Amino acid sequence: MNIAMDLSQKEELEIRKSIAITNMKRLVIGLTITALMEIFIIIFHDLPGIRSSESAGKWIYISYLILHGIISVLGLYFAVYFRIVTKRELARSISFYENCVYFILGIILLSITLITGLDQFTTGQIVAFGVNIIYSGLVIIIKKPYNNIMYITCFLTFIIEMIVFQKNKDILFSHLMNGAFFFVSAYFLAKFVYNNQVSHLHKNMKLEESNKKLQYLSNYDLLTEIPNRRYFKEQLEKLLMDKHTTCKSYIVVMDIDFFKKINDKYGHPVGDEILKQFAKLVEENITSDDLVARFGGEEFIIFISNMEKENIEERVDSLRKVIEKNEFKVGDTIIKITSSFGISILDGAGELSFEKAYRFADEALYHAKESGRNKIHLIKNYDT
């Protein structure tokens, strides 16, 4: 990126893409206005000049016409072209569109520089050169080496034109000094604008990345990398609002049997690893319509939807069997565990409905443990 900043390849591509989009949006407006102005100049300046000039002076207005025509035609073409470019096309070939931006900008700046040379035969002004070269550095975000190529080429062309076409030494000296000022101003302005834009975009990307991390930390359990209690309840509410079904939904509360003994025997690091493997195993054995979360400690919760009451026990029991048969390996140690499940029906959306269902599921879990653990229990007195 030609700036003293540590950027990953992904960050650099995103910044280049963002700059290309910004440049094309600005050029769509700028080129459209410029093209219309050039057409106006052709109609009311160049063509009348050709008709009224003597033969010796016609070449000046013909040259004006050619240069103004180039700017108007290319301006309109690229204004339309940049307008219809999609982000998908841009992502596939960022370099191509970057080069298109710098190509049309370079052509216009060089054409205006040549027009400034012709102005020495008519108005004797260099305003067009100065305004456009500085304006380009301010509005268009130009990176190295393109800024060097464009500005140095235009400035050298300007110097040659002034020496060849401007015969008044005092005016020549003034134009060269002013031209040098315009060149230096545009060059450093373009460099400042580019570096500032890259820095700004990079800071925004870092801020967005930090926000995503904070969002993740607020929604997911760091140990097991599955949703936490808060996010579970938030997503559950959305799921219940979106679902239109006559089938019942269920809350399943589960925990690992005798988990404290595992911690006491093998240590908490092993216990943490068991929790991670357990969460992954549960995730792998539920459907995409289900939602699982860690509710705290060794307790997990599952939301199961679109299932009739006569099938829910079979469904949960199949998960219980998967856990029972699984070997949890931590280092060289293989640990077998079981889990108990409490099931309740979730009747409707809302915080109160969930809290009620959770209470009954927790009660059902207590019954499952009291009856010997490694069991499931569907609470009977919550039959809605």
Coordinates of C-alpha atoms in Angstrom, one line a residue:
M1 CA 0.0 0.0 0.0
N2 CA 3.1 2.2 0.0
I3 CA 2.4 3.4 3.5
A4 CA 4.2 2.5 6.8
M5 CA 1.5 0.3 8.1
D6 CA 1.2 -3.4 8.8
L7 CA -1.6 -4.7 6.7
S8 CA -2.6 -8.3 6.1
Q9 CA -3.3 -9.4 2.5
K10 CA -7.0 -9.4 3.2
E11 CA -6.9 -5.9 4.8
E12 CA -4.9 -4.6 1.8
L13 CA -7.4 -6.0 -0.7
E14 CA -10.4 -4.6 1.3
I15 CA -8.7 -1.2 1.4
R16 CA -7.9 -1.2 -2.3
K17 CA -11.5 -2.3 -3.1
S18 CA -12.9 0.5 -0.9
I19 CA -10.7 3.1 -2.5
A20 CA -11.6 1.9 -6.0
I21 CA -15.3 2.1 -5.2
T22 CA -14.9 5.6 -3.8
N23 CA -12.9 6.8 -6.8
M24 CA -15.4 5.4 -9.3
K25 CA -18.3 7.0 -7.4
R26 CA -16.6 10.3 -7.5
L27 CA -15.6 10.0 -11.1
V28 CA -19.1 9.1 -12.2
I29 CA -20.2 12.5 -10.9
G30 CA -17.0 14.4 -11.9
L31 CA -16.7 12.9 -15.4
T32 CA -20.4 13.5 -16.1
I33 CA -20.1 17.2 -15.2
T34 CA -16.8 17.5 -17.0
A35 CA -18.1 15.9 -20.2
L36 CA -21.2 18.2 -20.3
M37 CA -18.9 21.2 -19.8
E38 CA -16.7 20.1 -22.6
I39 CA -19.6 19.7 -24.9
F40 CA -20.7 23.2 -24.0
I41 CA -17.2 24.5 -24.7
I42 CA -17.1 22.7 -28.1
I43 CA -20.5 24.2 -29.1
F44 CA -19.9 27.8 -28.0
H45 CA -16.1 28.1 -28.2
D46 CA -14.3 25.6 -30.5
L47 CA -16.8 25.5 -33.4
P48 CA -17.3 29.2 -33.6
G49 CA -13.5 29.7 -33.3
I50 CA -12.9 27.4 -36.2
R51 CA -15.5 29.2 -38.4
S52 CA -14.3 32.7 -37.5
S53 CA -10.5 32.2 -37.5
E54 CA -8.2 32.8 -40.3
S55 CA -6.5 29.9 -41.9
A56 CA -3.3 30.3 -39.9
G57 CA -5.2 30.2 -36.6
K58 CA -7.6 27.4 -37.3
W59 CA -5.3 24.7 -36.1
I60 CA -5.5 26.2 -32.6
Y61 CA -9.3 25.8 -32.4
I62 CA -9.2 22.4 -34.2
S63 CA -6.7 21.3 -31.6
Y64 CA -9.1 22.6 -28.9
L65 CA -11.9 20.7 -30.5
I66 CA -9.9 17.4 -30.6
L67 CA -8.8 17.7 -27.0
H68 CA -12.3 18.8 -25.7
G69 CA -13.8 16.0 -27.8
I70 CA -11.4 13.4 -26.2
I71 CA -12.3 14.5 -22.7
S72 CA -16.1 14.6 -23.4
V73 CA -16.2 11.2 -25.1
L74 CA -14.0 9.3 -22.7
G75 CA -15.6 11.1 -19.8
L76 CA -19.1 10.0 -20.7
Y77 CA -17.9 6.5 -21.5
F78 CA -16.2 5.9 -18.2
A79 CA -18.9 7.7 -16.3
V80 CA -21.4 5.1 -17.6
Y81 CA -18.9 2.2 -17.3
F82 CA -18.1 3.0 -13.6
R83 CA -21.8 3.4 -12.9
I84 CA -22.7 -0.1 -14.0
V85 CA -19.7 -1.9 -12.4
T86 CA -20.9 -4.2 -9.6
K87 CA -19.0 -5.0 -6.4
R88 CA -18.7 -8.6 -7.5
E89 CA -17.0 -7.6 -10.7
L90 CA -14.7 -5.2 -8.8
A91 CA -13.8 -7.9 -6.3
R92 CA -12.7 -10.2 -9.1
S93 CA -10.4 -7.7 -10.7
I94 CA -9.4 -4.8 -8.5
S95 CA -6.2 -4.1 -10.4
F96 CA -8.1 -3.7 -13.7
Y97 CA -10.5 -1.1 -12.3
E98 CA -7.8 0.7 -10.4
N99 CA -5.9 1.0 -13.7
C100 CA -9.1 2.2 -15.4
V101 CA -9.5 5.0 -12.8
Y102 CA -5.9 6.1 -13.2
F103 CA -6.0 5.8 -17.0
I104 CA -9.0 8.1 -17.5
L105 CA -7.7 10.6 -14.9
G106 CA -4.3 10.6 -16.5
I107 CA -5.8 11.2 -20.0
I108 CA -8.0 14.1 -18.8
L109 CA -5.1 15.7 -16.9
L110 CA -2.8 15.4 -19.9
S111 CA -5.5 16.8 -22.2
I112 CA -6.1 19.7 -19.9
T113 CA -2.3 20.3 -19.8
L114 CA -2.2 20.4 -23.6
I115 CA -5.2 22.7 -23.6
T116 CA -3.3 25.0 -21.3
G117 CA -0.5 25.1 -23.9
L118 CA -3.1 26.2 -26.5
D119 CA -4.4 28.9 -24.1
Q120 CA -1.0 30.7 -24.5
F121 CA -2.1 31.6 -28.0
T122 CA -5.5 32.9 -26.8
T123 CA -6.0 33.9 -23.2
G124 CA -2.5 33.3 -21.9
Q125 CA -3.9 31.7 -18.7
I126 CA -2.8 28.5 -16.9
V127 CA -5.8 28.4 -14.5
A128 CA -7.2 25.2 -16.1
F129 CA -3.9 23.4 -15.4
G130 CA -3.7 24.6 -11.8
V131 CA -7.3 24.0 -10.8
N132 CA -7.5 20.5 -12.3
I133 CA -4.2 19.1 -11.1
I134 CA -4.9 20.3 -7.5
Y135 CA -8.5 19.2 -7.6
S136 CA -7.5 15.7 -8.8
G137 CA -5.2 15.3 -5.9
L138 CA -7.9 16.4 -3.5
V139 CA -10.8 14.4 -4.8
I140 CA -9.3 11.2 -6.3
I141 CA -7.4 8.9 -4.1
I142 CA -4.2 8.2 -6.0
K143 CA -1.5 5.8 -4.9
K144 CA 2.2 5.4 -6.0
P145 CA 3.5 5.1 -8.6
Y146 CA 0.5 6.4 -10.5
N147 CA 0.6 9.8 -8.8
N148 CA 4.2 10.2 -9.7
I149 CA 3.7 9.2 -13.3
M150 CA 0.6 11.4 -13.8
Y151 CA 1.9 14.6 -12.1
I152 CA 5.5 14.4 -13.4
T153 CA 4.3 13.7 -17.0
C154 CA 1.8 16.6 -16.8
F155 CA 4.3 19.0 -15.3
L156 CA 7.1 18.2 -17.8
T157 CA 4.5 18.6 -20.6
F158 CA 3.5 22.0 -19.1
I159 CA 7.1 23.2 -18.9
I160 CA 7.8 22.2 -22.6
E161 CA 4.6 24.0 -23.7
M162 CA 5.3 27.1 -21.8
I163 CA 8.9 27.3 -23.2
V164 CA 7.7 26.7 -26.8
F165 CA 4.4 28.7 -26.8
Q166 CA 4.8 31.5 -24.3
K167 CA 7.1 34.2 -25.9
N168 CA 6.8 36.8 -23.1
K169 CA 9.7 36.1 -20.7
D170 CA 8.0 37.7 -17.7
I171 CA 4.8 35.8 -18.3
L172 CA 6.8 32.6 -18.9
F173 CA 8.7 33.0 -15.7
S174 CA 5.5 33.6 -13.8
H175 CA 3.7 30.6 -15.4
L176 CA 6.7 28.3 -14.6
M177 CA 6.8 29.4 -11.0
N178 CA 3.0 29.0 -10.6
G179 CA 3.0 25.7 -12.5
A180 CA 5.7 24.4 -10.1
F181 CA 3.6 25.5 -7.2
F182 CA 0.6 23.7 -8.6
F183 CA 2.6 20.6 -9.3
V184 CA 4.2 20.4 -5.8
S185 CA 0.9 21.2 -4.1
A186 CA -1.0 18.5 -6.1
Y187 CA 1.8 15.9 -5.5
F188 CA 1.9 16.3 -1.8
L189 CA -1.8 16.7 -1.5
A190 CA -2.4 13.5 -3.3
K191 CA 0.1 11.7 -1.1
F192 CA -1.6 13.1 2.0
V193 CA -5.1 12.2 0.9
Y194 CA -4.1 8.7 0.0
N195 CA -2.2 8.0 3.2
N196 CA -5.0 9.5 5.3
Q197 CA -7.6 7.4 3.5
V198 CA -5.7 4.2 4.0
S199 CA -5.1 5.0 7.7
H200 CA -8.8 5.9 8.1
L201 CA -10.0 2.7 6.4
H202 CA -7.5 0.6 8.4
K203 CA -8.7 2.1 11.7
N204 CA -12.3 1.4 10.7
M205 CA -11.5 -2.2 9.9
K206 CA -9.7 -2.7 13.2
L207 CA -12.7 -1.1 15.0
E208 CA -15.1 -3.3 13.1
E209 CA -13.0 -6.4 13.9
S210 CA -12.9 -5.4 17.6
N211 CA -16.7 -4.9 17.6
K212 CA -17.1 -8.4 16.1
K213 CA -14.9 -9.8 18.8
L214 CA -16.9 -8.1 21.5
Q215 CA -20.1 -9.3 19.9
Y216 CA -18.8 -12.8 19.9
L217 CA -17.6 -12.6 23.5
S218 CA -21.1 -11.3 24.5
N219 CA -22.9 -14.1 22.6
Y220 CA -20.7 -17.2 22.9
D221 CA -19.2 -19.2 25.7
L222 CA -15.5 -18.9 25.4
L223 CA -14.7 -22.4 26.6
T224 CA -17.1 -24.4 24.5
E225 CA -17.6 -21.9 21.7
I226 CA -21.3 -22.4 21.6
P227 CA -24.0 -19.8 22.4
N228 CA -24.2 -18.6 26.0
R229 CA -27.4 -18.1 28.1
R230 CA -28.1 -14.6 26.9
Y231 CA -27.6 -15.3 23.2
F232 CA -29.7 -18.5 23.5
K233 CA -32.7 -16.6 24.9
E234 CA -32.3 -13.9 22.3
Q235 CA -32.2 -16.3 19.4
L236 CA -34.9 -18.5 20.9
E237 CA -37.3 -15.5 20.9
K238 CA -36.5 -14.8 17.2
L239 CA -37.0 -18.5 16.3
L240 CA -40.4 -18.6 18.2
M241 CA -41.6 -15.5 16.5
D242 CA -40.6 -16.8 13.0
K243 CA -42.0 -20.3 13.4
H244 CA -45.6 -21.0 12.4
T245 CA -46.3 -24.6 13.1
T246 CA -48.7 -26.8 14.9
C247 CA -46.0 -29.0 16.2
K248 CA -44.7 -28.5 19.7
S249 CA -41.4 -27.0 20.8
Y250 CA -39.3 -28.3 23.7
I251 CA -36.7 -27.2 26.2
V252 CA -34.2 -29.8 27.1
V253 CA -31.9 -29.2 30.1
M254 CA -29.0 -31.5 30.4
D255 CA -25.8 -31.9 32.4
I256 CA -22.9 -34.2 32.8
D257 CA -23.3 -36.8 35.5
F258 CA -20.8 -36.7 38.3
F259 CA -18.8 -33.9 36.6
K260 CA -17.4 -32.8 40.0
K261 CA -15.8 -36.2 40.4
I262 CA -14.1 -35.8 37.0
N263 CA -12.7 -32.4 38.1
D264 CA -11.6 -33.8 41.4
K265 CA -9.9 -36.9 39.9
Y266 CA -8.3 -35.5 36.7
G267 CA -8.1 -31.7 37.4
H268 CA -10.0 -28.8 36.0
P269 CA -8.0 -28.6 32.7
V270 CA -9.2 -32.1 31.9
G271 CA -12.7 -31.1 33.0
D272 CA -12.6 -28.1 30.7
E273 CA -11.6 -30.3 27.8
I274 CA -14.4 -32.7 28.5
L275 CA -16.8 -29.7 28.4
K276 CA -15.5 -28.7 25.0
Q277 CA -15.7 -32.2 23.5
F278 CA -19.2 -32.6 25.1
A279 CA -20.5 -29.4 23.5
K280 CA -19.1 -30.3 20.1
L281 CA -20.6 -33.8 20.3
V282 CA -24.0 -32.3 21.2
E283 CA -23.8 -29.8 18.3
E284 CA -23.0 -32.6 15.9
N285 CA -26.0 -34.6 16.9
I286 CA -28.7 -31.9 16.7
T287 CA -30.4 -30.5 13.6
S288 CA -29.9 -27.1 12.1
D289 CA -33.4 -26.1 13.4
D290 CA -32.3 -26.8 17.0
L291 CA -30.4 -24.4 19.2
V292 CA -27.9 -25.4 21.9
A293 CA -26.2 -23.3 24.6
R294 CA -24.1 -23.7 27.7
F295 CA -26.1 -22.4 30.6
G296 CA -23.4 -22.5 33.2
G297 CA -21.0 -25.1 34.7
E298 CA -21.7 -28.5 33.2
E299 CA -25.3 -27.6 32.4
F300 CA -26.4 -27.3 28.8
I301 CA -29.8 -26.4 27.2
I302 CA -31.3 -27.4 23.8
F303 CA -34.3 -25.9 22.0
I304 CA -36.0 -28.5 19.8
S305 CA -38.8 -27.5 17.5
N306 CA -41.3 -29.1 15.1
M307 CA -41.6 -32.4 16.8
E308 CA -44.6 -34.3 18.2
K309 CA -44.7 -35.3 21.8
E310 CA -44.5 -39.0 21.1
N311 CA -41.2 -38.5 19.3
I312 CA -39.3 -36.2 21.6
E313 CA -38.3 -38.8 24.1
E314 CA -36.9 -41.0 21.4
R315 CA -35.0 -38.1 19.9
V316 CA -33.4 -37.1 23.2
D317 CA -32.7 -40.6 24.2
S318 CA -30.7 -41.1 21.0
L319 CA -28.5 -38.2 22.0
R320 CA -28.1 -39.7 25.5
K321 CA -26.9 -43.0 23.9
V322 CA -24.4 -41.2 21.7
I323 CA -22.9 -39.5 24.7
E324 CA -22.9 -42.8 26.7
K325 CA -21.0 -44.6 23.9
N326 CA -18.6 -41.9 23.1
E327 CA -15.0 -42.0 24.4
F328 CA -13.7 -38.6 25.5
K329 CA -10.0 -38.6 25.0
V330 CA -7.8 -36.0 26.8
G331 CA -4.1 -36.7 26.2
D332 CA -3.6 -40.4 26.9
T333 CA -6.6 -40.5 29.2
I334 CA -9.9 -41.9 27.9
I335 CA -12.9 -41.0 30.0
K336 CA -16.4 -42.3 29.7
I337 CA -19.3 -40.1 30.8
T338 CA -23.1 -40.1 30.9
S339 CA -25.6 -37.3 30.9
S340 CA -29.1 -36.8 32.3
F341 CA -31.9 -34.9 30.5
G342 CA -35.0 -33.0 31.6
I343 CA -37.6 -32.2 28.9
S344 CA -40.5 -29.8 29.0
I345 CA -42.9 -28.3 26.5
L346 CA -42.4 -24.7 25.5
D347 CA -45.8 -23.1 25.1
G348 CA -45.6 -19.9 23.2
A349 CA -43.0 -17.1 22.9
G350 CA -41.9 -14.6 25.5
E351 CA -39.7 -14.4 28.6
L352 CA -42.4 -15.8 30.9
S353 CA -43.1 -18.8 28.7
F354 CA -39.4 -19.7 28.5
E355 CA -38.8 -19.2 32.2
K356 CA -41.8 -21.5 32.9
A357 CA -40.5 -24.1 30.5
Y358 CA -37.0 -23.9 31.9
R359 CA -38.3 -24.4 35.4
F360 CA -40.2 -27.5 34.4
A361 CA -37.2 -28.9 32.4
D362 CA -34.9 -28.3 35.4
E363 CA -37.4 -30.1 37.6
A364 CA -37.5 -33.0 35.0
L365 CA -33.7 -33.1 35.1
Y366 CA -33.8 -33.4 38.9
H367 CA -36.1 -36.4 38.5
A368 CA -33.8 -38.0 35.9
K369 CA -30.9 -37.7 38.4
E370 CA -32.9 -39.0 41.3
S371 CA -33.9 -42.1 39.3
G372 CA -30.3 -43.1 38.8
R373 CA -28.8 -40.6 36.2
N374 CA -28.0 -41.4 32.6
K375 CA -31.7 -41.0 32.0
I376 CA -34.2 -38.7 30.3
H377 CA -37.4 -37.4 31.9
L378 CA -40.3 -35.6 30.2
I379 CA -42.3 -33.8 32.8
K380 CA -45.9 -35.0 32.8
N381 CA -47.7 -32.1 34.5
Y382 CA -46.8 -29.6 31.8
D383 CA -49.0 -31.0 29.1
T384 CA -50.3 -28.1 27.1

